[in-house]
C-alpha atoms as an extended CHARMM CRD file, in Angstrom:
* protein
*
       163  EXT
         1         1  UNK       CA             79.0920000000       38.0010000000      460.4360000000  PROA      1               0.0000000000
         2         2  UNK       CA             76.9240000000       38.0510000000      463.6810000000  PROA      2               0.0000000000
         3         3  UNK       CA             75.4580000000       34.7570000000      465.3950000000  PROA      3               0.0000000000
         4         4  UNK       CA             72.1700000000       36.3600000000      464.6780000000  PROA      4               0.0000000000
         5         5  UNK       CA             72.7060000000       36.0070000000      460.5970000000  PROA      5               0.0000000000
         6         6  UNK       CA             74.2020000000       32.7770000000      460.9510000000  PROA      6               0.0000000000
         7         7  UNK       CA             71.2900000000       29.9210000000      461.1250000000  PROA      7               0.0000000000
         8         8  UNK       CA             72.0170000000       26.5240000000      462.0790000000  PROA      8               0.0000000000
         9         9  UNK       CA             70.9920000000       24.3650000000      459.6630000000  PROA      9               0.0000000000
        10        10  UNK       CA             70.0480000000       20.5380000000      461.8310000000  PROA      10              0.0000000000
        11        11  UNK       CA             69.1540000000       17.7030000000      459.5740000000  PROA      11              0.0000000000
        12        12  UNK       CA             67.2260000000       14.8940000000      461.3440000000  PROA      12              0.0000000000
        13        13  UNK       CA             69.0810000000       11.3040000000      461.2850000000  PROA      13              0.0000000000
        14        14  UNK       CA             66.5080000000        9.2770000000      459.1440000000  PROA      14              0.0000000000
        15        15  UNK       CA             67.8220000000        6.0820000000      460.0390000000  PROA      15              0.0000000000
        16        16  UNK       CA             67.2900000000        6.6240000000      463.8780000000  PROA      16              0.0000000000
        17        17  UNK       CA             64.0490000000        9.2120000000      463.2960000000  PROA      17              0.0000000000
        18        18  UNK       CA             62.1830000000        6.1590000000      461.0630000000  PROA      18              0.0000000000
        19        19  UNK       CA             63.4210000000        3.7760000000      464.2520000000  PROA      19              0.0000000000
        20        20  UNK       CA             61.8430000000        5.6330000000      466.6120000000  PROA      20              0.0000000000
        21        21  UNK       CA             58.5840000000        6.9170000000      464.6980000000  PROA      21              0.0000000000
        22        22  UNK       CA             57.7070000000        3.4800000000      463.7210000000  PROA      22              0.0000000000
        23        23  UNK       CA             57.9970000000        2.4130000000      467.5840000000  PROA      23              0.0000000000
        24        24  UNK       CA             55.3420000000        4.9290000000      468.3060000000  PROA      24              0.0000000000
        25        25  UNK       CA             53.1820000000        4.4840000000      465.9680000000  PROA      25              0.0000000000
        26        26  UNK       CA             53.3400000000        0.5950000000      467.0980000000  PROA      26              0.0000000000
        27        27  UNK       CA             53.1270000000        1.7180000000      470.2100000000  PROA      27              0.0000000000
        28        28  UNK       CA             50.1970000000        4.0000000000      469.9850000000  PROA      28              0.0000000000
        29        29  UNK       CA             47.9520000000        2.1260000000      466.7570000000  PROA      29              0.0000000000
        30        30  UNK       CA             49.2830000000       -1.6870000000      468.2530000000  PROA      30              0.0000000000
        31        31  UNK       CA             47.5850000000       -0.7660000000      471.5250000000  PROA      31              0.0000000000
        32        32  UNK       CA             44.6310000000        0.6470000000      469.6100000000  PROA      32              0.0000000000
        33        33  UNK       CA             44.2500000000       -2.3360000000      467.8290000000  PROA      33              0.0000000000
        34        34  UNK       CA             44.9460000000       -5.0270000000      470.8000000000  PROA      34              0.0000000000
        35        35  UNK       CA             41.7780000000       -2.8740000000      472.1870000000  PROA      35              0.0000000000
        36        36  UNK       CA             39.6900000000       -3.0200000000      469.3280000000  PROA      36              0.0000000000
        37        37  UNK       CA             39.8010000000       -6.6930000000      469.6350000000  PROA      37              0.0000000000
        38        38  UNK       CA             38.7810000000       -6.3630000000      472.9860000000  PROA      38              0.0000000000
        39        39  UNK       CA             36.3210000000       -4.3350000000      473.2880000000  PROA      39              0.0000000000
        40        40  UNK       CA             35.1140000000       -6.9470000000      470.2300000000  PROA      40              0.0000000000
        41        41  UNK       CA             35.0680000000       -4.1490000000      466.9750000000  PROA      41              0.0000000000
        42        42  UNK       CA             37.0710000000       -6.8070000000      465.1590000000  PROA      42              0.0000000000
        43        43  UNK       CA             37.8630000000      -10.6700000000      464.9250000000  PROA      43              0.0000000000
        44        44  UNK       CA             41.3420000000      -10.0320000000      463.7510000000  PROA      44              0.0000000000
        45        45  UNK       CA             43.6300000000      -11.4110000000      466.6670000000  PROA      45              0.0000000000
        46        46  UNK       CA             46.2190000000       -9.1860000000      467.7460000000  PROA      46              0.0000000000
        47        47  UNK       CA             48.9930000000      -11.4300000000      466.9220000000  PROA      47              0.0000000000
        48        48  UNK       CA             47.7830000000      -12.0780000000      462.9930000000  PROA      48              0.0000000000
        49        49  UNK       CA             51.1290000000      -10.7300000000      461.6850000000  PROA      49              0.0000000000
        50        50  UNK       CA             52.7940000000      -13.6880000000      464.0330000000  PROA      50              0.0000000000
        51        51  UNK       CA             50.4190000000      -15.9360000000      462.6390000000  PROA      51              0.0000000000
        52        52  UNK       CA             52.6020000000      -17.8720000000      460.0860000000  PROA      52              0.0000000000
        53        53  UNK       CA             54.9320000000      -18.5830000000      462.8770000000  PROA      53              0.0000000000
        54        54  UNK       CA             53.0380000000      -19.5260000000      465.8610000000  PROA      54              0.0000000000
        55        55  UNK       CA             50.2500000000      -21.8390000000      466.8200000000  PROA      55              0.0000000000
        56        56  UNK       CA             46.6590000000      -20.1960000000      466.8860000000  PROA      56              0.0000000000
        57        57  UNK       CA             45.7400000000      -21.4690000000      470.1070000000  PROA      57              0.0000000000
        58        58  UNK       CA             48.8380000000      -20.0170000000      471.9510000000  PROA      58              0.0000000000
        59        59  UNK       CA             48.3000000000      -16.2950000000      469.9570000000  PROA      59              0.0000000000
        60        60  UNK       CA             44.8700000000      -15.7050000000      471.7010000000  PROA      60              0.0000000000
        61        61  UNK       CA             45.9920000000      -16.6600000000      475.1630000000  PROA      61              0.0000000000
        62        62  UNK       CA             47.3870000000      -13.0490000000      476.7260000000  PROA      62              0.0000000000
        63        63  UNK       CA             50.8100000000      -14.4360000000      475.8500000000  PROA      63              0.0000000000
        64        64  UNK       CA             49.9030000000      -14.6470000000      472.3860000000  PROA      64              0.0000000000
        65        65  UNK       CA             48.4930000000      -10.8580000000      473.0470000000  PROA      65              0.0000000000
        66        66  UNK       CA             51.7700000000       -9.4690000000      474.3480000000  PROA      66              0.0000000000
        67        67  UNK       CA             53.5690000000      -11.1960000000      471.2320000000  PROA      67              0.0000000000
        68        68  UNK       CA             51.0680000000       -9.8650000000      468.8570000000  PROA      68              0.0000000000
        69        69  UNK       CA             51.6370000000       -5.8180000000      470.1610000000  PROA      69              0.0000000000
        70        70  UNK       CA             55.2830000000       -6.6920000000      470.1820000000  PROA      70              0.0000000000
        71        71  UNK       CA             54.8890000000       -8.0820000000      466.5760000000  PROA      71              0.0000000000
        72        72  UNK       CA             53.0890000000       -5.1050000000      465.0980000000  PROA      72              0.0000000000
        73        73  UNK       CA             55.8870000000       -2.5330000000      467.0370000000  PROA      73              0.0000000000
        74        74  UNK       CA             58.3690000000       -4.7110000000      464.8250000000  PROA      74              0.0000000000
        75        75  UNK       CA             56.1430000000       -4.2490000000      462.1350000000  PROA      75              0.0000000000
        76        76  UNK       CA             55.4270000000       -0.5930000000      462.1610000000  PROA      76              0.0000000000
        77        77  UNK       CA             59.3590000000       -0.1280000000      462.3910000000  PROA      77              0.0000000000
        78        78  UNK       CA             60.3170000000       -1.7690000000      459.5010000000  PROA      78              0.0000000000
        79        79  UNK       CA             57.3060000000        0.0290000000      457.7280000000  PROA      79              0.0000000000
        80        80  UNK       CA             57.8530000000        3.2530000000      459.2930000000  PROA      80              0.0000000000
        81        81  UNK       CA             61.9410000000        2.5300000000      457.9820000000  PROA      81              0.0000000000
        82        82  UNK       CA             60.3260000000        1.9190000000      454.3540000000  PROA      82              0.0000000000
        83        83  UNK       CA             58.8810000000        5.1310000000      454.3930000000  PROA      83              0.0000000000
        84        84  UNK       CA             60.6780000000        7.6520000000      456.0000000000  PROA      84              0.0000000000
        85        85  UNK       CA             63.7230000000        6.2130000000      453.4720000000  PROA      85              0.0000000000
        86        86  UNK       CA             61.8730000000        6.5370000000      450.3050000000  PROA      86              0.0000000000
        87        87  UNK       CA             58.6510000000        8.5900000000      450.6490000000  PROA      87              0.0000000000
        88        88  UNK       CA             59.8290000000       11.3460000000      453.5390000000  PROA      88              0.0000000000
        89        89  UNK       CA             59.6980000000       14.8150000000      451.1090000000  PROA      89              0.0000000000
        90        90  UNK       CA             56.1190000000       13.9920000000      450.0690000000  PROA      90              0.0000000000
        91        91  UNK       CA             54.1730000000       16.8620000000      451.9360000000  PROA      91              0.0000000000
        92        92  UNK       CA             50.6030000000       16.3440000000      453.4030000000  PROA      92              0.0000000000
        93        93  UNK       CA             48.5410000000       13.7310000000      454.6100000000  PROA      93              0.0000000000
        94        94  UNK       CA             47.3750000000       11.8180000000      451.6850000000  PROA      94              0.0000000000
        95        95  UNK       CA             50.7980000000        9.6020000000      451.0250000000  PROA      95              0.0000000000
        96        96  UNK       CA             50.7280000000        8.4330000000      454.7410000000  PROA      96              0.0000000000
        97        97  UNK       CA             47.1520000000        7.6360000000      454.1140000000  PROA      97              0.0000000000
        98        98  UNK       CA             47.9060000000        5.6120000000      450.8270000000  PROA      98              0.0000000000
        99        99  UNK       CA             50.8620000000        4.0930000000      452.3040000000  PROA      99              0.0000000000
       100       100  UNK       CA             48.3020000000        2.6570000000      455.1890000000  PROA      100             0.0000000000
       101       101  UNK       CA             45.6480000000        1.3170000000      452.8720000000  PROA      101             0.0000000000
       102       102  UNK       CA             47.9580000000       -0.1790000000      450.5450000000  PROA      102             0.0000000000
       103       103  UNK       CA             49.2030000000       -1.9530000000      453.6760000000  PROA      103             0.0000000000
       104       104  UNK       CA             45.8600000000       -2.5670000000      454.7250000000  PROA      104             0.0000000000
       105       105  UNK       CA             45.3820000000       -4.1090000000      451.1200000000  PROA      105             0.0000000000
       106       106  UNK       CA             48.8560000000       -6.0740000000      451.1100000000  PROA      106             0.0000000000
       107       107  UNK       CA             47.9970000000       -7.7350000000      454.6920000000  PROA      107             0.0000000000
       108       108  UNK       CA             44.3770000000       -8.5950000000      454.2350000000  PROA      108             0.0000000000
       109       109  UNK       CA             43.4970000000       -8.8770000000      450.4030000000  PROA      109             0.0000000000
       110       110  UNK       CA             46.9810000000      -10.1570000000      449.2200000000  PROA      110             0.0000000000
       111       111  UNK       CA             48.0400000000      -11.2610000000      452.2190000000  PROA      111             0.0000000000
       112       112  UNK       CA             45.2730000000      -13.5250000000      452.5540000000  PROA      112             0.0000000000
       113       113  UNK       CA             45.9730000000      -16.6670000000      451.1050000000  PROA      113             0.0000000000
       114       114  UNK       CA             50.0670000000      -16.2420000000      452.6340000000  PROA      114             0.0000000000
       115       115  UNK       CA             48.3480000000      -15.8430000000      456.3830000000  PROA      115             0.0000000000
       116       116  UNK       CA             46.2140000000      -18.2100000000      458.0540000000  PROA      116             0.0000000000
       117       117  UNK       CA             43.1920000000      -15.8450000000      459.0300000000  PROA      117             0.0000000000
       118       118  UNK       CA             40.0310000000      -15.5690000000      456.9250000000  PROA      118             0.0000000000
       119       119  UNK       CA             39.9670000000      -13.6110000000      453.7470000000  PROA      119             0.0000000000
       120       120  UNK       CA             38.6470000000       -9.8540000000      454.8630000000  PROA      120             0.0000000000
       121       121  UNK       CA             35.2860000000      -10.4700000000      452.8100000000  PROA      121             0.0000000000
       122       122  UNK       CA             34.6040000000      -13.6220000000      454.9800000000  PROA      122             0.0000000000
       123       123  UNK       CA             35.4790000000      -11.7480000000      458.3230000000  PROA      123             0.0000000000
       124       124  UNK       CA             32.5600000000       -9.7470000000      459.7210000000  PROA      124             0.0000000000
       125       125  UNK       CA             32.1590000000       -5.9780000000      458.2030000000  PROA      125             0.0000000000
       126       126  UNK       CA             32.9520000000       -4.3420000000      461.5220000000  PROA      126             0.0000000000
       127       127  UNK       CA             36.4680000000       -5.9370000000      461.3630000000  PROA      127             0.0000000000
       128       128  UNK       CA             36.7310000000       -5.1990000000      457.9760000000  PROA      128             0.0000000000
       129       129  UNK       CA             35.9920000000       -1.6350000000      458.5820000000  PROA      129             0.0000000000
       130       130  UNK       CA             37.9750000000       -1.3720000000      461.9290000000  PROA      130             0.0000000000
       131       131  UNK       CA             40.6480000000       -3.0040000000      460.7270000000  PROA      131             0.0000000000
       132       132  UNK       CA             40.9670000000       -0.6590000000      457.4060000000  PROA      132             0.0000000000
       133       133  UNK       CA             40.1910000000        2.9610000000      459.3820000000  PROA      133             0.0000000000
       134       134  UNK       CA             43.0210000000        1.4460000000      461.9530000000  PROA      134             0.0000000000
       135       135  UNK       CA             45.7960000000        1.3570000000      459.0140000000  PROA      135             0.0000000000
       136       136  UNK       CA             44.3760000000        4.4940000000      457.6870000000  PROA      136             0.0000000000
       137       137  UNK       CA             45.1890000000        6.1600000000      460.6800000000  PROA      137             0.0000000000
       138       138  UNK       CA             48.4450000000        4.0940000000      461.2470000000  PROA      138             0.0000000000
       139       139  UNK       CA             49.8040000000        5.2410000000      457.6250000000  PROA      139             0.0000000000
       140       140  UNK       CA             48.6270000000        9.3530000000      458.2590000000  PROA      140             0.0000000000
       141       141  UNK       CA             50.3950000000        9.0240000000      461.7100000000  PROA      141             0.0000000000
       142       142  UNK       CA             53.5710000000        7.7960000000      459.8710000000  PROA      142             0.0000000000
       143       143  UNK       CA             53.1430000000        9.3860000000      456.8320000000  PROA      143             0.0000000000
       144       144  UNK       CA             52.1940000000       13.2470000000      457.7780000000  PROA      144             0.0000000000
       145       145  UNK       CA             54.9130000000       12.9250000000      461.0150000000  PROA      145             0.0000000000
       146       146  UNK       CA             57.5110000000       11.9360000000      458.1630000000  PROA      146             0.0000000000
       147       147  UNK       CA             56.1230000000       15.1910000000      456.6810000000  PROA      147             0.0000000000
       148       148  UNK       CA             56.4220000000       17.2920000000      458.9770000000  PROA      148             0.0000000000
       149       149  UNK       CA             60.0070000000       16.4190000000      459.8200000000  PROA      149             0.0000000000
       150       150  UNK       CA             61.1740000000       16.5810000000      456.4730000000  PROA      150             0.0000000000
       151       151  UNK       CA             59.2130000000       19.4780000000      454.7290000000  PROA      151             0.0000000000
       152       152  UNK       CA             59.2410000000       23.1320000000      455.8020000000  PROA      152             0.0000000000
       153       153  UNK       CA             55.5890000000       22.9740000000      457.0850000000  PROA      153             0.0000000000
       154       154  UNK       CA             56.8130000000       24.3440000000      460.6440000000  PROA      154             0.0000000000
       155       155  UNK       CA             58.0940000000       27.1230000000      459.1840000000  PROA      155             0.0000000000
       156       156  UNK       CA             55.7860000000       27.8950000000      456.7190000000  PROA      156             0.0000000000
       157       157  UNK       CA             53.2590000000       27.9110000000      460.1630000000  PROA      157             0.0000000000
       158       158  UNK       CA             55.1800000000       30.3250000000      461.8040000000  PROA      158             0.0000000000
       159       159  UNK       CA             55.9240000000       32.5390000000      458.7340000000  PROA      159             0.0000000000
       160       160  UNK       CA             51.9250000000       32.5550000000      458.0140000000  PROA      160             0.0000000000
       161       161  UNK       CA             51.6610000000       33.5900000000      461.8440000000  PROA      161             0.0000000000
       162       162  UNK       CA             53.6590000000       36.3320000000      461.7540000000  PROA      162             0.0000000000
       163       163  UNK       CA             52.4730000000       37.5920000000      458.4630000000  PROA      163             0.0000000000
């Protein structure tokens, strides 16, 4: 049999692929959120995750800030771990999308009355709103990189090219 019939078949780690996916994606969507608080499109402070275990006033000092990106990172790890483990073979965009509102909907509807910020219906709509398309986009940047990893949607791209 030639090297040419022979294909190597490589299977990504999904331990280490969910560890580093969820890094970017805190990475990428914690710095897009630190900004949106900045640039004043929401209220939510970047360190709300931290919030249970940290004083308010030190969390919006730019301490608090750093602690906050580094918080969501941890967060979007352990998320990112959660999916890639159990959800990984769904193909497409809409799981990752779910998966990020029904974060969206743990952390500020559920999540509410555990954390010490303001139900989401008392915050202002534009944090509402930024806050919700921010964990849409999160959960589609996990979910449809997941996807792509784990499904044949590469190759079915390059088969449909050459056809």
């Amino acid at each position: 049999m030639s090297s040419s019939n022979k294909q190597k078949s490589v299977h990504t780690n999904p331990f280490y692929f969910a560890i580093e996916l969820g890094f970017f994606a805190g990475i990428i969507w914690g710095g897009a959120r630190w900004l949106m608080y900045v640039l004043h499109f929401t209220k939510v402070i970047p360190g709300f995750l931290a919030e249970p275990f940290f004083k308010h006033e030190f969390l919006v000092s730019p301490a608090g800030h750093l602690l906050g990106y580094l918080s969501f990172i941890v967060f979007s790890v352990i998320v990112s771990l959660v999916y890639v483990l159990i959800f990984r073979k769904l193909k497409g965009p809409w799981p990752g999308m779910i998966y990020g509102v029904l974060w969206w909907s743990a952390l500020f509807l559920a999540g509410s009355w555990q954390f010490l910020m303001q139900p989401p219906f008392r915050l202002p709509w534009n944090s509402v709103i930024s806050e919700f398309c921010l964990f849409l986009l999160w959960g589609l940047f996990i979910g449809y990189t997941a996807a792509i990893e784990y499904t044949d949607e590469r190759k079915r791209e390059q088969q449909t090219k050459l056809a």
